[in-house]
Amino acid sequence: MSTSLPLSSSSLSQNASRQQHRVLMVSDFFYPNFGGVENHIYYLSQCLLRRGHKVVVMTHAYGGRCGVRYMTNGLKVYYVPRLPFLMQNTLPTLYGTFPIIRNILIREGITVVHGHQAFSTLCHEALLHARTMGYKVVFTDHSLYGFADLGSIHMNKVLQFTLADVHETICVSHTSKENTVLRSGLPPQKVFVIPNAVDTAMFKPNPSARPSDEVVIVVISRLVYRKGADLLVEVIPEICRLFSNVRFLVGGDGPKRVRLEEMREKHSLQERVEMLGAVPHTQVQSVLVRGHIFLNSSLTEAFCIAILEAASCGLLTVSTRVGGVPEA
């Protein structure tokens, strides 16, 4: 006759720590598009892979990139045949993506679905279908949104509907948590704050790359209204007028790039304002180390990870005091 001995709390915790998950990351924003959300998903996936978990990413097709692709350490990416129609977001269909999502969930043996970014329609649809099928779901909000304009009112209603049954919600700053709780109506105890981080091994200072006879100000961001591109159009000519030894490096792309190009032509600043275009994340460090000051002009920011990257490279940072920037 066999007897079973009760497990100690330490052995239970060890068994729990060895539990392996199969995680599906879902968002409209992923490589080859550049941005903070894209980098966050990629590096989070790599960390989970190193801890022994299986990670799969689902996003929409980018141009000719459609189907299944593999990235570093065997990270599997599904580029589903849905094309973006507005700001890299797919057309909301509610049930149009259900057959594909169901197929991926079953084929990969997924245990946890992790959606990213409130503005991603693919994320909302995946969370909805995953909960309908009984999967555990987690949502991470990366941005701040308002309450008064028509777009924000619509998005907040969608967020309340989608997050009504999620297991856990993650925000990147305490300001972002307060914003998400107010918008979604979630109880605060279900929303957790996990700040963004950078791999300092990738962002090391290099003083020899900086010129000694001038001050270089670096700007790397999406050139859109929310990132304060219009402020740059007004600020850069004034700084160049006041200080003759200042030069700007502007990295990034977006609809506001045209305004910056026009400003450069109007004030004859071609020699002092260098437009780099979209900068791959692997090359951001080589651009940052060329400067002395990092300038962030965002009008709203949940947590500016670019500030951490710049500080890690030894730059002084100047930023608008908005959102979660003071926490950085």
Short mmCIF file of C-alpha atoms in Angstrom, two decimals:
data_model
loop_
_atom_site.label_atom_id
_atom_site.label_comp_id
_atom_site.label_asym_id
_atom_site.label_seq_id
_atom_site.Cartn_x
_atom_site.Cartn_y
_atom_site.Cartn_z
CA MET A 1 0.00 0.00 0.00
CA SER A 2 1.55 3.24 -1.13
CA THR A 3 1.27 6.49 0.73
CA SER A 4 1.66 9.98 -0.73
CA LEU A 5 3.63 12.57 1.12
CA PRO A 6 2.47 16.22 1.10
CA LEU A 7 4.61 18.52 -1.02
CA SER A 8 6.41 21.34 0.72
CA SER A 9 5.83 24.93 -0.35
CA SER A 10 9.37 25.14 -1.73
CA SER A 11 8.88 22.11 -3.99
CA LEU A 12 5.55 23.51 -5.19
CA SER A 13 7.18 26.83 -6.09
CA GLN A 14 9.97 24.98 -7.92
CA ASN A 15 7.44 22.99 -9.94
CA ALA A 16 5.55 26.19 -10.75
CA SER A 17 8.75 27.96 -11.82
CA ARG A 18 9.51 25.07 -14.21
CA GLN A 19 6.10 25.31 -15.87
CA GLN A 20 6.52 26.17 -19.51
CA HIS A 21 4.01 28.31 -21.39
CA ARG A 22 3.27 28.70 -25.07
CA VAL A 23 2.65 32.42 -25.52
CA LEU A 24 1.04 34.14 -28.50
CA MET A 25 2.00 37.82 -28.85
CA VAL A 26 -0.54 39.74 -30.93
CA SER A 27 -0.33 43.28 -32.28
CA ASP A 28 -0.61 45.22 -35.52
CA PHE A 29 2.77 46.74 -34.68
CA PHE A 30 5.79 44.53 -35.29
CA TYR A 31 8.89 44.30 -37.45
CA PRO A 32 9.69 45.39 -40.13
CA ASN A 33 7.90 48.45 -38.77
CA PHE A 34 10.04 50.48 -36.34
CA GLY A 35 8.91 51.72 -32.94
CA GLY A 36 8.82 51.18 -29.19
CA VAL A 37 5.97 48.66 -29.24
CA GLU A 38 7.71 46.61 -31.93
CA ASN A 39 10.96 46.53 -29.95
CA HIS A 40 9.12 45.70 -26.72
CA ILE A 41 7.38 42.68 -28.25
CA TYR A 42 10.59 41.40 -29.85
CA TYR A 43 12.81 41.69 -26.77
CA LEU A 44 10.12 40.38 -24.41
CA SER A 45 9.75 37.37 -26.70
CA GLN A 46 13.50 36.79 -26.69
CA CYS A 47 13.61 36.90 -22.88
CA LEU A 48 10.75 34.41 -22.62
CA LEU A 49 12.47 32.11 -25.12
CA ARG A 50 15.64 32.16 -23.04
CA ARG A 51 13.58 31.12 -20.00
CA GLY A 52 12.37 28.03 -21.85
CA HIS A 53 8.93 29.19 -22.98
CA LYS A 54 7.58 28.88 -26.51
CA VAL A 55 6.69 32.24 -28.09
CA VAL A 56 4.79 32.93 -31.31
CA VAL A 57 4.04 36.39 -32.72
CA MET A 58 0.99 37.25 -34.82
CA THR A 59 0.77 40.46 -36.85
CA HIS A 60 -0.56 41.58 -40.22
CA ALA A 61 1.25 41.32 -43.56
CA TYR A 62 3.77 44.04 -44.42
CA GLY A 63 3.97 44.48 -48.18
CA GLY A 64 5.30 41.23 -49.60
CA ARG A 65 6.05 39.82 -46.14
CA CYS A 66 3.21 37.37 -45.67
CA GLY A 67 3.04 33.88 -44.16
CA VAL A 68 5.34 32.35 -41.56
CA ARG A 69 8.81 33.75 -40.87
CA TYR A 70 11.43 32.82 -38.28
CA MET A 71 13.58 35.29 -36.37
CA THR A 72 16.41 35.04 -33.82
CA ASN A 73 16.33 32.01 -31.49
CA GLY A 74 13.51 30.43 -33.46
CA LEU A 75 10.93 33.14 -32.80
CA LYS A 76 8.02 32.22 -35.08
CA VAL A 77 6.07 35.08 -36.65
CA TYR A 78 2.74 34.77 -38.44
CA TYR A 79 2.21 37.60 -40.95
CA VAL A 80 -1.50 37.01 -41.57
CA PRO A 81 -2.96 38.15 -44.92
CA ARG A 82 -4.57 41.34 -43.65
CA LEU A 83 -3.40 44.69 -44.99
CA PRO A 84 -3.38 47.90 -42.90
CA PHE A 85 -5.80 50.65 -43.77
CA LEU A 86 -4.95 53.36 -41.21
CA MET A 87 -1.72 53.95 -39.24
CA GLN A 88 -0.62 50.30 -39.62
CA ASN A 89 -3.94 49.03 -38.25
CA THR A 90 -6.01 46.40 -40.00
CA LEU A 91 -9.65 46.96 -40.85
CA PRO A 92 -11.86 45.96 -37.89
CA THR A 93 -13.89 42.88 -38.86
CA LEU A 94 -14.71 41.37 -35.45
CA TYR A 95 -15.10 37.81 -36.79
CA GLY A 96 -13.10 38.07 -40.02
CA THR A 97 -9.87 37.01 -38.32
CA PHE A 98 -11.43 34.29 -36.15
CA PRO A 99 -10.58 31.32 -38.44
CA ILE A 100 -6.90 32.33 -38.61
CA ILE A 101 -6.63 33.07 -34.87
CA ARG A 102 -8.34 29.78 -33.97
CA ASN A 103 -6.04 27.86 -36.31
CA ILE A 104 -2.91 29.40 -34.75
CA LEU A 105 -4.12 28.86 -31.18
CA ILE A 106 -4.79 25.17 -31.78
CA ARG A 107 -1.80 24.46 -34.05
CA GLU A 108 0.74 26.03 -31.67
CA GLY A 109 -0.87 24.69 -28.49
CA ILE A 110 -1.07 28.21 -27.01
CA THR A 111 -1.65 28.59 -23.27
CA VAL A 112 -1.47 32.40 -22.90
CA VAL A 113 -2.45 35.15 -25.36
CA HIS A 114 -0.69 38.49 -24.83
CA GLY A 115 -2.09 41.48 -26.72
CA HIS A 116 -0.22 44.75 -27.13
CA GLN A 117 -1.41 48.34 -27.73
CA ALA A 118 -4.96 49.62 -27.32
CA PHE A 119 -4.98 51.06 -30.84
CA SER A 120 -4.36 47.65 -32.45
CA THR A 121 -7.54 46.16 -33.92
CA LEU A 122 -5.84 42.79 -34.39
CA CYS A 123 -5.00 42.77 -30.67
CA HIS A 124 -8.62 43.42 -29.66
CA GLU A 125 -9.98 40.72 -31.94
CA ALA A 126 -7.42 38.16 -30.74
CA LEU A 127 -8.18 38.84 -27.07
CA LEU A 128 -11.92 38.57 -27.70
CA HIS A 129 -11.68 35.27 -29.58
CA ALA A 130 -9.13 33.81 -27.14
CA ARG A 131 -11.39 34.46 -24.15
CA THR A 132 -14.34 32.99 -26.06
CA MET A 133 -12.28 29.81 -26.51
CA GLY A 134 -11.28 29.76 -22.83
CA TYR A 135 -7.65 30.85 -23.08
CA LYS A 136 -5.86 33.00 -20.51
CA VAL A 137 -5.25 36.49 -21.86
CA VAL A 138 -2.99 39.38 -20.85
CA PHE A 139 -3.06 42.91 -22.25
CA THR A 140 -0.28 45.51 -22.23
CA ASP A 141 -1.10 49.18 -22.85
CA HIS A 142 1.79 51.23 -24.22
CA SER A 143 0.21 54.65 -24.76
CA LEU A 144 -1.94 57.36 -23.19
CA TYR A 145 -5.28 58.39 -24.66
CA GLY A 146 -7.73 61.19 -23.96
CA PHE A 147 -11.39 61.25 -23.01
CA ALA A 148 -12.99 64.12 -24.92
CA ASP A 149 -12.31 63.76 -28.67
CA LEU A 150 -14.37 61.46 -30.87
CA GLY A 151 -11.56 59.00 -31.54
CA SER A 152 -10.72 58.58 -27.87
CA ILE A 153 -14.39 58.12 -26.90
CA HIS A 154 -14.74 55.36 -29.49
CA MET A 155 -11.46 53.68 -28.48
CA ASN A 156 -12.34 53.78 -24.77
CA LYS A 157 -15.67 52.03 -25.44
CA VAL A 158 -13.87 49.32 -27.42
CA LEU A 159 -11.32 48.98 -24.62
CA GLN A 160 -14.05 48.53 -21.99
CA PHE A 161 -15.64 45.81 -24.10
CA THR A 162 -12.38 43.95 -24.79
CA LEU A 163 -10.84 44.17 -21.31
CA ALA A 164 -14.01 43.23 -19.44
CA ASP A 165 -12.84 39.61 -19.18
CA VAL A 166 -9.03 39.72 -19.38
CA HIS A 167 -7.07 38.03 -16.62
CA GLU A 168 -4.39 40.68 -16.13
CA THR A 169 -3.48 44.08 -17.58
CA ILE A 170 0.01 45.58 -17.68
CA CYS A 171 0.96 49.25 -18.02
CA VAL A 172 4.43 50.71 -18.53
CA SER A 173 4.13 53.50 -15.95
CA HIS A 174 1.95 54.59 -13.04
CA THR A 175 0.58 57.42 -15.17
CA SER A 176 -0.34 54.89 -17.83
CA LYS A 177 -2.03 52.70 -15.19
CA GLU A 178 -4.19 55.60 -13.98
CA ASN A 179 -5.12 56.42 -17.57
CA THR A 180 -6.01 52.81 -18.42
CA VAL A 181 -8.07 52.31 -15.24
CA LEU A 182 -10.12 55.43 -15.97
CA ARG A 183 -10.64 54.53 -19.63
CA SER A 184 -11.44 50.84 -19.23
CA GLY A 185 -13.22 50.77 -15.87
CA LEU A 186 -10.97 47.94 -14.67
CA PRO A 187 -10.39 47.54 -10.92
CA PRO A 188 -6.92 48.93 -10.08
CA GLN A 189 -5.86 45.65 -8.46
CA LYS A 190 -6.07 43.93 -11.86
CA VAL A 191 -3.67 46.43 -13.48
CA PHE A 192 0.06 46.07 -12.86
CA VAL A 193 2.95 48.43 -13.63
CA ILE A 194 6.05 46.96 -15.28
CA PRO A 195 8.28 49.79 -16.55
CA ASN A 196 10.12 49.48 -19.84
CA ALA A 197 13.82 48.66 -19.76
CA VAL A 198 16.79 48.62 -22.12
CA ASP A 199 19.68 46.24 -22.59
CA THR A 200 22.62 48.39 -21.52
CA ALA A 201 25.00 46.02 -23.30
CA MET A 202 23.52 47.31 -26.58
CA PHE A 203 23.67 51.00 -25.60
CA LYS A 204 27.19 51.84 -24.47
CA PRO A 205 28.74 55.34 -24.52
CA ASN A 206 31.44 56.14 -27.07
CA PRO A 207 32.89 59.60 -26.31
CA SER A 208 35.29 59.39 -29.26
CA ALA A 209 32.34 59.48 -31.68
CA ARG A 210 31.23 62.95 -30.51
CA PRO A 211 32.68 66.11 -32.07
CA SER A 212 34.51 68.40 -29.66
CA ASP A 213 33.99 71.68 -31.52
CA GLU A 214 30.17 71.65 -31.63
CA VAL A 215 27.10 70.49 -29.72
CA VAL A 216 25.03 67.79 -31.43
CA ILE A 217 21.36 67.39 -30.47
CA VAL A 218 19.82 64.04 -31.39
CA VAL A 219 16.12 63.44 -32.07
CA ILE A 220 14.89 59.90 -32.76
CA SER A 221 11.14 59.31 -32.89
CA ARG A 222 8.20 58.84 -35.18
CA LEU A 223 7.62 62.13 -36.96
CA VAL A 224 3.94 62.43 -36.11
CA TYR A 225 1.83 65.02 -34.28
CA ARG A 226 1.69 63.01 -31.03
CA LYS A 227 5.49 62.92 -30.86
CA GLY A 228 5.71 66.72 -31.05
CA ALA A 229 7.10 67.02 -34.57
CA ASP A 230 5.38 70.40 -34.94
CA LEU A 231 7.29 71.64 -31.89
CA LEU A 232 10.54 70.66 -33.56
CA VAL A 233 9.63 72.74 -36.59
CA GLU A 234 9.40 75.82 -34.35
CA VAL A 235 12.26 75.04 -31.95
CA ILE A 236 15.08 73.98 -34.29
CA PRO A 237 15.38 77.29 -36.25
CA GLU A 238 15.35 79.29 -33.01
CA ILE A 239 18.09 77.21 -31.39
CA CYS A 240 20.20 77.39 -34.54
CA ARG A 241 19.76 81.19 -34.56
CA LEU A 242 20.84 81.57 -30.94
CA PHE A 243 23.74 79.09 -30.97
CA SER A 244 26.00 78.87 -33.98
CA ASN A 245 27.80 75.74 -32.75
CA VAL A 246 24.68 73.55 -32.51
CA ARG A 247 23.81 70.84 -35.04
CA PHE A 248 20.80 68.48 -35.16
CA LEU A 249 20.52 64.80 -36.06
CA VAL A 250 16.89 63.85 -36.74
CA GLY A 251 16.10 60.16 -37.07
CA GLY A 252 12.65 58.80 -37.83
CA ASP A 253 9.95 58.92 -40.45
CA GLY A 254 6.30 59.84 -40.63
CA PRO A 255 3.78 62.29 -42.11
CA LYS A 256 5.40 65.29 -40.38
CA ARG A 257 8.76 64.71 -42.06
CA VAL A 258 7.63 66.96 -44.92
CA ARG A 259 7.23 69.88 -42.51
CA LEU A 260 10.75 69.36 -41.16
CA GLU A 261 12.16 69.23 -44.69
CA GLU A 262 10.32 72.47 -45.54
CA MET A 263 11.65 74.13 -42.38
CA ARG A 264 15.18 73.12 -43.27
CA GLU A 265 14.82 74.59 -46.76
CA LYS A 266 13.12 77.78 -45.56
CA HIS A 267 15.84 78.62 -43.01
CA SER A 268 18.76 77.25 -45.09
CA LEU A 269 19.72 74.74 -42.40
CA GLN A 270 20.77 71.88 -44.69
CA GLU A 271 24.27 71.89 -43.20
CA ARG A 272 23.06 71.98 -39.59
CA VAL A 273 20.02 69.69 -39.63
CA GLU A 274 20.70 66.16 -40.87
CA MET A 275 17.64 64.06 -41.72
CA LEU A 276 18.44 60.37 -41.27
CA GLY A 277 15.07 58.86 -42.11
CA ALA A 278 13.89 55.66 -40.44
CA VAL A 279 16.65 54.24 -38.22
CA PRO A 280 16.64 50.45 -37.56
CA HIS A 281 16.87 49.65 -33.87
CA THR A 282 20.21 47.93 -34.40
CA GLN A 283 21.66 51.27 -35.58
CA VAL A 284 20.14 53.53 -32.91
CA GLN A 285 23.19 53.27 -30.64
CA SER A 286 25.55 54.37 -33.43
CA VAL A 287 23.40 57.47 -33.95
CA LEU A 288 23.00 58.32 -30.25
CA VAL A 289 26.73 58.21 -29.49
CA ARG A 290 27.30 60.96 -32.09
CA GLY A 291 25.37 63.45 -29.94
CA HIS A 292 25.66 65.31 -26.65
CA ILE A 293 21.97 65.96 -25.94
CA PHE A 294 18.87 63.88 -26.62
CA LEU A 295 15.70 65.89 -27.27
CA ASN A 296 12.22 64.44 -26.75
CA SER A 297 9.31 66.71 -27.70
CA SER A 298 6.37 64.32 -27.23
CA LEU A 299 2.95 65.80 -26.46
CA THR A 300 1.90 62.56 -24.75
CA GLU A 301 4.04 59.65 -23.62
CA ALA A 302 3.29 56.66 -21.41
CA PHE A 303 6.98 55.87 -20.90
CA CYS A 304 9.67 57.14 -23.26
CA ILE A 305 12.05 54.21 -23.71
CA ALA A 306 14.19 56.35 -26.04
CA ILE A 307 15.19 58.44 -23.01
CA LEU A 308 16.58 55.32 -21.31
CA GLU A 309 18.51 54.39 -24.44
CA ALA A 310 19.98 57.88 -24.70
CA ALA A 311 20.91 58.00 -21.02
CA SER A 312 22.55 54.59 -21.33
CA CYS A 313 24.68 56.02 -24.17
CA GLY A 314 25.77 58.90 -21.93
CA LEU A 315 23.66 61.70 -23.40
CA LEU A 316 22.00 64.48 -21.43
CA THR A 317 18.24 64.32 -21.98
CA VAL A 318 15.81 67.20 -22.44
CA SER A 319 12.11 66.38 -22.63
CA THR A 320 8.64 67.78 -22.38
CA ARG A 321 7.11 67.01 -18.97
CA VAL A 322 4.22 64.83 -20.06
CA GLY A 323 2.72 61.48 -19.06
CA GLY A 324 5.15 58.96 -17.65
CA VAL A 325 8.31 60.83 -18.70
CA PRO A 326 9.07 62.05 -15.13
CA GLU A 327 9.04 58.41 -14.00
CA ALA A 328 11.78 57.64 -16.51
#
